[in-house]
Amino acid sequence: MSTVVDLSQPLSDVLREGTKKAHEEVEVSPAATAMLKGELDKEEYVRFLMMLWHIYDTFERGLERHQTHPVLEPTYNPTLLARAPHLSADIAHLLGIPESKWKSHRIHIQLTANNTLPPALAAYTGRIQEIADSEDPSALLAHAYVRYLGDLSGGQTIQRALAKAYGLTMGGAGLSFYGFKELRSSKPASIGEMKKIKEWFRAGMNKGAGDNMDVKAAVLEEASRVFDFTGTIFKEVDRHRNDPKSRVILDNTDTSPWSKTYPLSSVLSVILAICIAHFALTTMGFTGERGYNKLLMVEEWVLGGGGSKAE
């Protein structure tokens, strides 16, 4: 740690002081700046969300696994905080496909080519899994702290930029990742309510760590590492967006049924044909069993050349 911090302070103060510089460095990365300005291509943003999904899914599974651990239990509230389900829903919405299909989309296939994640993402998720599999999973708190409090703070600024850039509704489909519910109700949280959530989370961290300086030191060290990982993820975004060969353009060339569009004239023709057929069937008596027999007779007459046989 490059910053000397008084570990006798509550953990929330230790983390605020000890990670301030790392936080500022991540904020000025090119990818983060582009996102804050709403200048990230939709394709790149979707790819970024997919990477986030892998991160959140990994550490939220770890939190669930160790939810009764004394350091983690006070801040464990998946109903309030869990982001992986929202990321999945947003990805599907932005791609315009069912949620069950996005992992087989070309962007995700490219991201996980040969069943291998990009090095930066693999290192990040690998570290989380390492902690989750260890005898002391306390450091998972650092991942929850950096990610959740970031989503509740700077994430809201990013949401406004993305809403404008992609024509989305704040807190709506495509941006649900940034939306939270109130601490003690199911109503959407305002900025003021999000502040209460952050206060609740900090109080929970302080309770979980207590006066244990070893825990505080370990969580601080891991939080600094999380910011480093976050920086490498943004660098991966920059690398990919500046490499034309790695681009997967979002277009209308997908052949899947939910991505196809049809000319309006064709749709109207089909509707008109159905209406005429329905009118003919009902007004000419081709309904019920007797109507069906009539229809067979007409079919036989048509196929037989109007009732006359060729000599």
GROMACS .gro file of C-alpha atoms in nm:
model
  311
    1MET     CA    1   0.000   0.000   0.000
    2SER     CA    2   0.140   0.335  -0.101
    3THR     CA    3  -0.090   0.529   0.133
    4VAL     CA    4  -0.043   0.500   0.508
    5VAL     CA    5  -0.383   0.466   0.674
    6ASP     CA    6  -0.478   0.455   1.040
    7LEU     CA    7  -0.628   0.109   1.081
    8SER     CA    8  -0.783   0.201   1.414
    9GLN     CA    9  -1.053   0.387   1.220
   10PRO     CA   10  -1.378   0.220   1.109
   11LEU     CA   11  -1.329   0.011   0.796
   12SER     CA   12  -1.537   0.249   0.583
   13ASP     CA   13  -1.298   0.536   0.665
   14VAL     CA   14  -0.996   0.313   0.606
   15LEU     CA   15  -1.123   0.224   0.259
   16ARG     CA   16  -1.220   0.578   0.167
   17GLU     CA   17  -0.875   0.711   0.252
   18GLY     CA   18  -0.677   0.414   0.131
   19THR     CA   19  -0.837   0.383  -0.214
   20LYS     CA   20  -0.885   0.750  -0.303
   21LYS     CA   21  -0.589   0.769  -0.541
   22ALA     CA   22  -0.670   0.438  -0.711
   23HIS     CA   23  -1.028   0.549  -0.760
   24GLU     CA   24  -0.921   0.873  -0.927
   25GLU     CA   25  -0.685   0.690  -1.162
   26VAL     CA   26  -0.963   0.460  -1.285
   27GLU     CA   27  -1.199   0.752  -1.343
   28VAL     CA   28  -0.966   0.917  -1.596
   29SER     CA   29  -0.909   0.608  -1.811
   30PRO     CA   30  -1.007   0.660  -2.179
   31ALA     CA   31  -1.284   0.399  -2.171
   32ALA     CA   32  -1.434   0.537  -1.850
   33THR     CA   33  -1.419   0.889  -1.993
   34ALA     CA   34  -1.589   0.775  -2.314
   35MET     CA   35  -1.862   0.608  -2.111
   36LEU     CA   36  -1.918   0.917  -1.898
   37LYS     CA   37  -1.955   1.121  -2.216
   38GLY     CA   38  -2.187   0.867  -2.377
   39GLU     CA   39  -1.936   0.814  -2.656
   40LEU     CA   40  -1.889   0.438  -2.625
   41ASP     CA   41  -2.028   0.247  -2.924
   42LYS     CA   42  -2.330   0.036  -2.840
   43GLU     CA   43  -2.144  -0.278  -2.941
   44GLU     CA   44  -1.857  -0.196  -2.706
   45TYR     CA   45  -2.094  -0.111  -2.425
   46VAL     CA   46  -2.274  -0.444  -2.463
   47ARG     CA   47  -1.940  -0.624  -2.458
   48PHE     CA   48  -1.847  -0.429  -2.145
   49LEU     CA   49  -2.173  -0.535  -1.979
   50MET     CA   50  -2.097  -0.896  -2.065
   51MET     CA   51  -1.761  -0.867  -1.890
   52LEU     CA   52  -1.932  -0.709  -1.590
   53TRP     CA   53  -2.179  -0.996  -1.582
   54HIS     CA   54  -1.896  -1.247  -1.549
   55ILE     CA   55  -1.748  -1.040  -1.266
   56TYR     CA   56  -2.070  -0.989  -1.073
   57ASP     CA   57  -2.192  -1.343  -1.125
   58THR     CA   58  -1.866  -1.476  -0.983
   59PHE     CA   59  -1.845  -1.261  -0.672
   60GLU     CA   60  -2.219  -1.270  -0.600
   61ARG     CA   61  -2.205  -1.648  -0.606
   62GLY     CA   62  -1.916  -1.621  -0.362
   63LEU     CA   63  -2.115  -1.391  -0.134
   64GLU     CA   64  -2.409  -1.630  -0.143
   65ARG     CA   65  -2.181  -1.918  -0.055
   66HIS     CA   66  -2.039  -1.733   0.247
   67GLN     CA   67  -2.343  -1.528   0.344
   68THR     CA   68  -2.322  -1.630   0.711
   69HIS     CA   69  -1.956  -1.535   0.748
   70PRO     CA   70  -1.933  -1.273   1.028
   71VAL     CA   71  -1.748  -1.020   0.811
   72LEU     CA   72  -1.983  -1.058   0.514
   73GLU     CA   73  -2.320  -1.121   0.678
   74PRO     CA   74  -2.398  -0.757   0.781
   75THR     CA   75  -2.389  -0.636   0.419
   76TYR     CA   76  -2.537  -0.943   0.251
   77ASN     CA   77  -2.866  -0.841   0.091
   78PRO     CA   78  -2.899  -0.983  -0.262
   79THR     CA   79  -3.256  -0.857  -0.299
   80LEU     CA   80  -3.125  -0.504  -0.261
   81LEU     CA   81  -2.781  -0.527  -0.419
   82ALA     CA   82  -2.745  -0.818  -0.663
   83ARG     CA   83  -2.660  -0.686  -1.010
   84ALA     CA   84  -2.595  -0.997  -1.220
   85PRO     CA   85  -2.966  -1.055  -1.301
   86HIS     CA   86  -3.003  -0.690  -1.406
   87LEU     CA   87  -2.695  -0.709  -1.625
   88SER     CA   88  -2.836  -1.016  -1.799
   89ALA     CA   89  -3.167  -0.841  -1.863
   90ASP     CA   90  -2.998  -0.526  -1.994
   91ILE     CA   91  -2.773  -0.718  -2.230
   92ALA     CA   92  -3.070  -0.901  -2.379
   93HIS     CA   93  -3.267  -0.578  -2.418
   94LEU     CA   94  -2.984  -0.394  -2.591
   95LEU     CA   95  -2.934  -0.685  -2.830
   96GLY     CA   96  -3.308  -0.720  -2.888
   97ILE     CA   97  -3.312  -1.093  -2.813
   98PRO     CA   98  -3.458  -1.319  -2.542
   99GLU     CA   99  -3.255  -1.321  -2.222
  100SER     CA  100  -3.186  -1.692  -2.261
  101LYS     CA  101  -3.010  -1.628  -2.593
  102TRP     CA  102  -2.747  -1.360  -2.528
  103LYS     CA  103  -2.471  -1.600  -2.426
  104SER     CA  104  -2.486  -1.750  -2.775
  105HIS     CA  105  -2.474  -1.408  -2.942
  106ARG     CA  106  -2.173  -1.336  -3.160
  107ILE     CA  107  -2.034  -1.073  -2.922
  108HIS     CA  108  -2.028  -1.315  -2.629
  109ILE     CA  109  -1.899  -1.599  -2.843
  110GLN     CA  110  -1.609  -1.378  -2.945
  111LEU     CA  111  -1.554  -1.267  -2.585
  112THR     CA  112  -1.531  -1.628  -2.469
  113ALA     CA  113  -1.356  -1.769  -2.777
  114ASN     CA  114  -1.222  -2.120  -2.718
  115ASN     CA  115  -1.390  -2.112  -2.376
  116THR     CA  116  -1.129  -1.861  -2.264
  117LEU     CA  117  -1.195  -1.515  -2.122
  118PRO     CA  118  -0.975  -1.217  -2.212
  119PRO     CA  119  -0.667  -1.216  -1.983
  120ALA     CA  120  -0.782  -0.912  -1.784
  121LEU     CA  121  -1.124  -1.061  -1.718
  122ALA     CA  122  -0.985  -1.406  -1.646
  123ALA     CA  123  -0.745  -1.261  -1.388
  124TYR     CA  124  -1.025  -1.063  -1.222
  125THR     CA  125  -1.275  -1.348  -1.196
  126GLY     CA  126  -0.997  -1.591  -1.109
  127ARG     CA  127  -0.897  -1.379  -0.811
  128ILE     CA  128  -1.257  -1.365  -0.688
  129GLN     CA  129  -1.288  -1.742  -0.718
  130GLU     CA  130  -0.959  -1.785  -0.532
  131ILE     CA  131  -1.094  -1.585  -0.237
  132ALA     CA  132  -1.428  -1.767  -0.244
  133ASP     CA  133  -1.247  -2.101  -0.229
  134SER     CA  134  -1.015  -1.995   0.053
  135GLU     CA  135  -1.056  -2.058   0.424
  136ASP     CA  136  -1.109  -1.686   0.486
  137PRO     CA  137  -1.341  -1.519   0.233
  138SER     CA  138  -1.341  -1.183   0.415
  139ALA     CA  139  -1.174  -1.011   0.120
  140LEU     CA  140  -1.492  -1.059  -0.085
  141LEU     CA  141  -1.616  -0.757   0.107
  142ALA     CA  142  -1.366  -0.544  -0.085
  143HIS     CA  143  -1.519  -0.652  -0.416
  144ALA     CA  144  -1.869  -0.574  -0.291
  145TYR     CA  145  -1.753  -0.236  -0.161
  146VAL     CA  146  -1.585  -0.122  -0.482
  147ARG     CA  147  -1.855  -0.246  -0.714
  148TYR     CA  148  -2.177  -0.171  -0.526
  149LEU     CA  149  -2.081   0.169  -0.390
  150GLY     CA  150  -1.946   0.259  -0.732
  151ASP     CA  151  -2.278   0.164  -0.891
  152LEU     CA  152  -2.464   0.373  -0.634
  153SER     CA  153  -2.238   0.674  -0.689
  154GLY     CA  154  -2.058   0.728  -1.020
  155GLY     CA  155  -2.278   0.468  -1.184
  156GLN     CA  156  -2.568   0.711  -1.168
  157THR     CA  157  -2.373   0.970  -1.368
  158ILE     CA  158  -2.289   0.704  -1.625
  159GLN     CA  159  -2.657   0.607  -1.643
  160ARG     CA  160  -2.759   0.960  -1.741
  161ALA     CA  161  -2.498   0.969  -2.018
  162LEU     CA  162  -2.602   0.628  -2.151
  163ALA     CA  163  -2.972   0.713  -2.141
  164LYS     CA  164  -2.905   1.012  -2.364
  165ALA     CA  165  -2.661   0.831  -2.593
  166TYR     CA  166  -2.876   0.522  -2.655
  167GLY     CA  167  -3.224   0.672  -2.618
  168LEU     CA  168  -3.305   0.473  -2.304
  169THR     CA  169  -3.516   0.555  -2.000
  170MET     CA  170  -3.340   0.611  -1.669
  171GLY     CA  171  -3.384   0.299  -1.458
  172GLY     CA  172  -3.577   0.129  -1.738
  173ALA     CA  173  -3.503  -0.156  -1.975
  174GLY     CA  174  -3.140  -0.150  -2.082
  175LEU     CA  175  -3.036   0.050  -1.775
  176SER     CA  176  -3.180  -0.159  -1.492
  177PHE     CA  177  -2.825  -0.237  -1.377
  178TYR     CA  178  -2.803   0.118  -1.241
  179GLY     CA  179  -3.144   0.113  -1.074
  180PHE     CA  180  -3.190   0.016  -0.710
  181LYS     CA  181  -3.491  -0.028  -0.484
  182GLU     CA  182  -3.535   0.163  -0.161
  183LEU     CA  183  -3.367   0.015   0.144
  184ARG     CA  184  -3.694  -0.087   0.307
  185SER     CA  185  -3.943  -0.098   0.021
  186SER     CA  186  -3.978  -0.211  -0.338
  187LYS     CA  187  -4.005   0.144  -0.471
  188PRO     CA  188  -3.733   0.273  -0.706
  189ALA     CA  189  -3.463   0.446  -0.503
  190SER     CA  190  -3.403   0.816  -0.554
  191ILE     CA  191  -3.055   0.964  -0.521
  192GLY     CA  192  -3.140   1.042  -0.159
  193GLU     CA  193  -3.245   0.682  -0.097
  194MET     CA  194  -2.927   0.556  -0.263
  195LYS     CA  195  -2.733   0.764  -0.014
  196LYS     CA  196  -2.914   0.578   0.264
  197ILE     CA  197  -2.818   0.247   0.106
  198LYS     CA  198  -2.453   0.354   0.101
  199GLU     CA  199  -2.473   0.458   0.466
  200TRP     CA  200  -2.630   0.123   0.553
  201PHE     CA  201  -2.356  -0.062   0.363
  202ARG     CA  202  -2.075   0.132   0.533
  203ALA     CA  203  -2.228   0.066   0.873
  204GLY     CA  204  -2.247  -0.304   0.786
  205MET     CA  205  -1.882  -0.310   0.681
  206ASN     CA  206  -1.780  -0.145   1.007
  207LYS     CA  207  -1.980  -0.399   1.203
  208GLY     CA  208  -1.839  -0.693   1.010
  209ALA     CA  209  -1.476  -0.589   1.051
  210GLY     CA  210  -1.515  -0.455   1.403
  211ASP     CA  211  -1.180  -0.364   1.558
  212ASN     CA  212  -0.991  -0.641   1.380
  213MET     CA  213  -0.701  -0.458   1.215
  214ASP     CA  214  -0.592  -0.767   1.025
  215VAL     CA  215  -0.931  -0.784   0.855
  216LYS     CA  216  -0.922  -0.411   0.779
  217ALA     CA  217  -0.573  -0.439   0.630
  218ALA     CA  218  -0.672  -0.740   0.419
  219VAL     CA  219  -0.989  -0.574   0.288
  220LEU     CA  220  -0.801  -0.252   0.210
  221GLU     CA  221  -0.531  -0.441   0.022
  222GLU     CA  222  -0.793  -0.631  -0.176
  223ALA     CA  223  -0.990  -0.313  -0.251
  224SER     CA  224  -0.677  -0.160  -0.403
  225ARG     CA  225  -0.637  -0.474  -0.609
  226VAL     CA  226  -1.000  -0.448  -0.725
  227PHE     CA  227  -0.936  -0.097  -0.855
  228ASP     CA  228  -0.634  -0.231  -1.041
  229PHE     CA  229  -0.850  -0.503  -1.194
  230THR     CA  230  -1.110  -0.245  -1.291
  231GLY     CA  231  -0.839  -0.045  -1.463
  232THR     CA  232  -0.732  -0.349  -1.665
  233ILE     CA  233  -1.094  -0.409  -1.770
  234PHE     CA  234  -1.115  -0.054  -1.904
  235LYS     CA  235  -0.784  -0.107  -2.084
  236GLU     CA  236  -0.934  -0.419  -2.241
  237VAL     CA  237  -1.229  -0.209  -2.359
  238ASP     CA  238  -0.986   0.042  -2.511
  239ARG     CA  239  -0.782  -0.231  -2.676
  240HIS     CA  240  -1.087  -0.388  -2.831
  241ARG     CA  241  -1.251  -0.067  -2.949
  242ASN     CA  242  -0.927   0.040  -3.120
  243ASP     CA  243  -0.882  -0.292  -3.299
  244PRO     CA  244  -1.100  -0.302  -3.615
  245LYS     CA  245  -1.031  -0.673  -3.662
  246SER     CA  246  -1.200  -0.759  -3.335
  247ARG     CA  247  -1.519  -0.563  -3.395
  248VAL     CA  248  -1.856  -0.735  -3.417
  249ILE     CA  249  -2.096  -0.488  -3.573
  250LEU     CA  250  -2.451  -0.487  -3.442
  251ASP     CA  251  -2.663  -0.500  -3.758
  252ASN     CA  252  -2.970  -0.668  -3.899
  253THR     CA  253  -2.790  -0.963  -4.057
  254ASP     CA  254  -2.889  -1.210  -3.786
  255THR     CA  255  -3.106  -1.488  -3.925
  256SER     CA  256  -3.275  -1.566  -3.595
  257PRO     CA  257  -3.657  -1.528  -3.601
  258TRP     CA  258  -3.661  -1.251  -3.339
  259SER     CA  259  -3.419  -1.038  -3.539
  260LYS     CA  260  -3.594  -1.061  -3.879
  261THR     CA  261  -3.800  -0.778  -4.023
  262TYR     CA  262  -4.046  -0.793  -4.311
  263PRO     CA  263  -4.170  -0.528  -4.559
  264LEU     CA  264  -4.494  -0.361  -4.453
  265SER     CA  265  -4.653  -0.443  -4.790
  266SER     CA  266  -4.593  -0.815  -4.735
  267VAL     CA  267  -4.745  -0.803  -4.389
  268LEU     CA  268  -5.052  -0.618  -4.516
  269SER     CA  269  -5.092  -0.868  -4.802
  270VAL     CA  270  -5.095  -1.160  -4.560
  271ILE     CA  271  -5.347  -0.988  -4.333
  272LEU     CA  272  -5.573  -0.908  -4.633
  273ALA     CA  273  -5.555  -1.267  -4.758
  274ILE     CA  274  -5.654  -1.400  -4.416
  275CYS     CA  275  -5.948  -1.160  -4.396
  276ILE     CA  276  -6.075  -1.257  -4.744
  277ALA     CA  277  -6.038  -1.626  -4.666
  278HIS     CA  278  -6.228  -1.588  -4.341
  279PHE     CA  279  -6.506  -1.393  -4.518
  280ALA     CA  280  -6.538  -1.657  -4.790
  281LEU     CA  281  -6.546  -1.947  -4.548
  282THR     CA  282  -6.817  -1.796  -4.330
  283THR     CA  283  -7.043  -1.641  -4.597
  284MET     CA  284  -7.030  -1.932  -4.843
  285GLY     CA  285  -7.111  -2.196  -4.587
  286PHE     CA  286  -6.771  -2.362  -4.554
  287THR     CA  287  -6.797  -2.405  -4.177
  288GLY     CA  288  -6.878  -2.708  -3.965
  289GLU     CA  289  -6.875  -3.067  -4.091
  290ARG     CA  290  -7.105  -2.997  -4.388
  291GLY     CA  291  -6.895  -2.696  -4.479
  292TYR     CA  292  -6.581  -2.906  -4.469
  293ASN     CA  293  -6.738  -3.157  -4.711
  294LYS     CA  294  -6.828  -2.869  -4.943
  295LEU     CA  295  -6.469  -2.751  -4.928
  296LEU     CA  296  -6.343  -3.095  -5.030
  297MET     CA  297  -6.584  -3.099  -5.327
  298VAL     CA  298  -6.457  -2.758  -5.440
  299GLU     CA  299  -6.097  -2.876  -5.404
  300GLU     CA  300  -6.175  -3.187  -5.613
  301TRP     CA  301  -6.345  -2.971  -5.876
  302VAL     CA  302  -6.045  -2.733  -5.896
  303LEU     CA  303  -5.788  -3.011  -5.913
  304GLY     CA  304  -6.000  -3.193  -6.170
  305GLY     CA  305  -6.000  -2.898  -6.408
  306GLY     CA  306  -6.344  -2.757  -6.332
  307GLY     CA  307  -6.525  -3.091  -6.332
  308SER     CA  308  -6.426  -3.205  -6.686
  309LYS     CA  309  -6.188  -3.490  -6.748
  310ALA     CA  310  -5.930  -3.486  -7.021
  311GLU     CA  311  -6.003  -3.734  -7.293
   0.00000   0.00000   0.00000
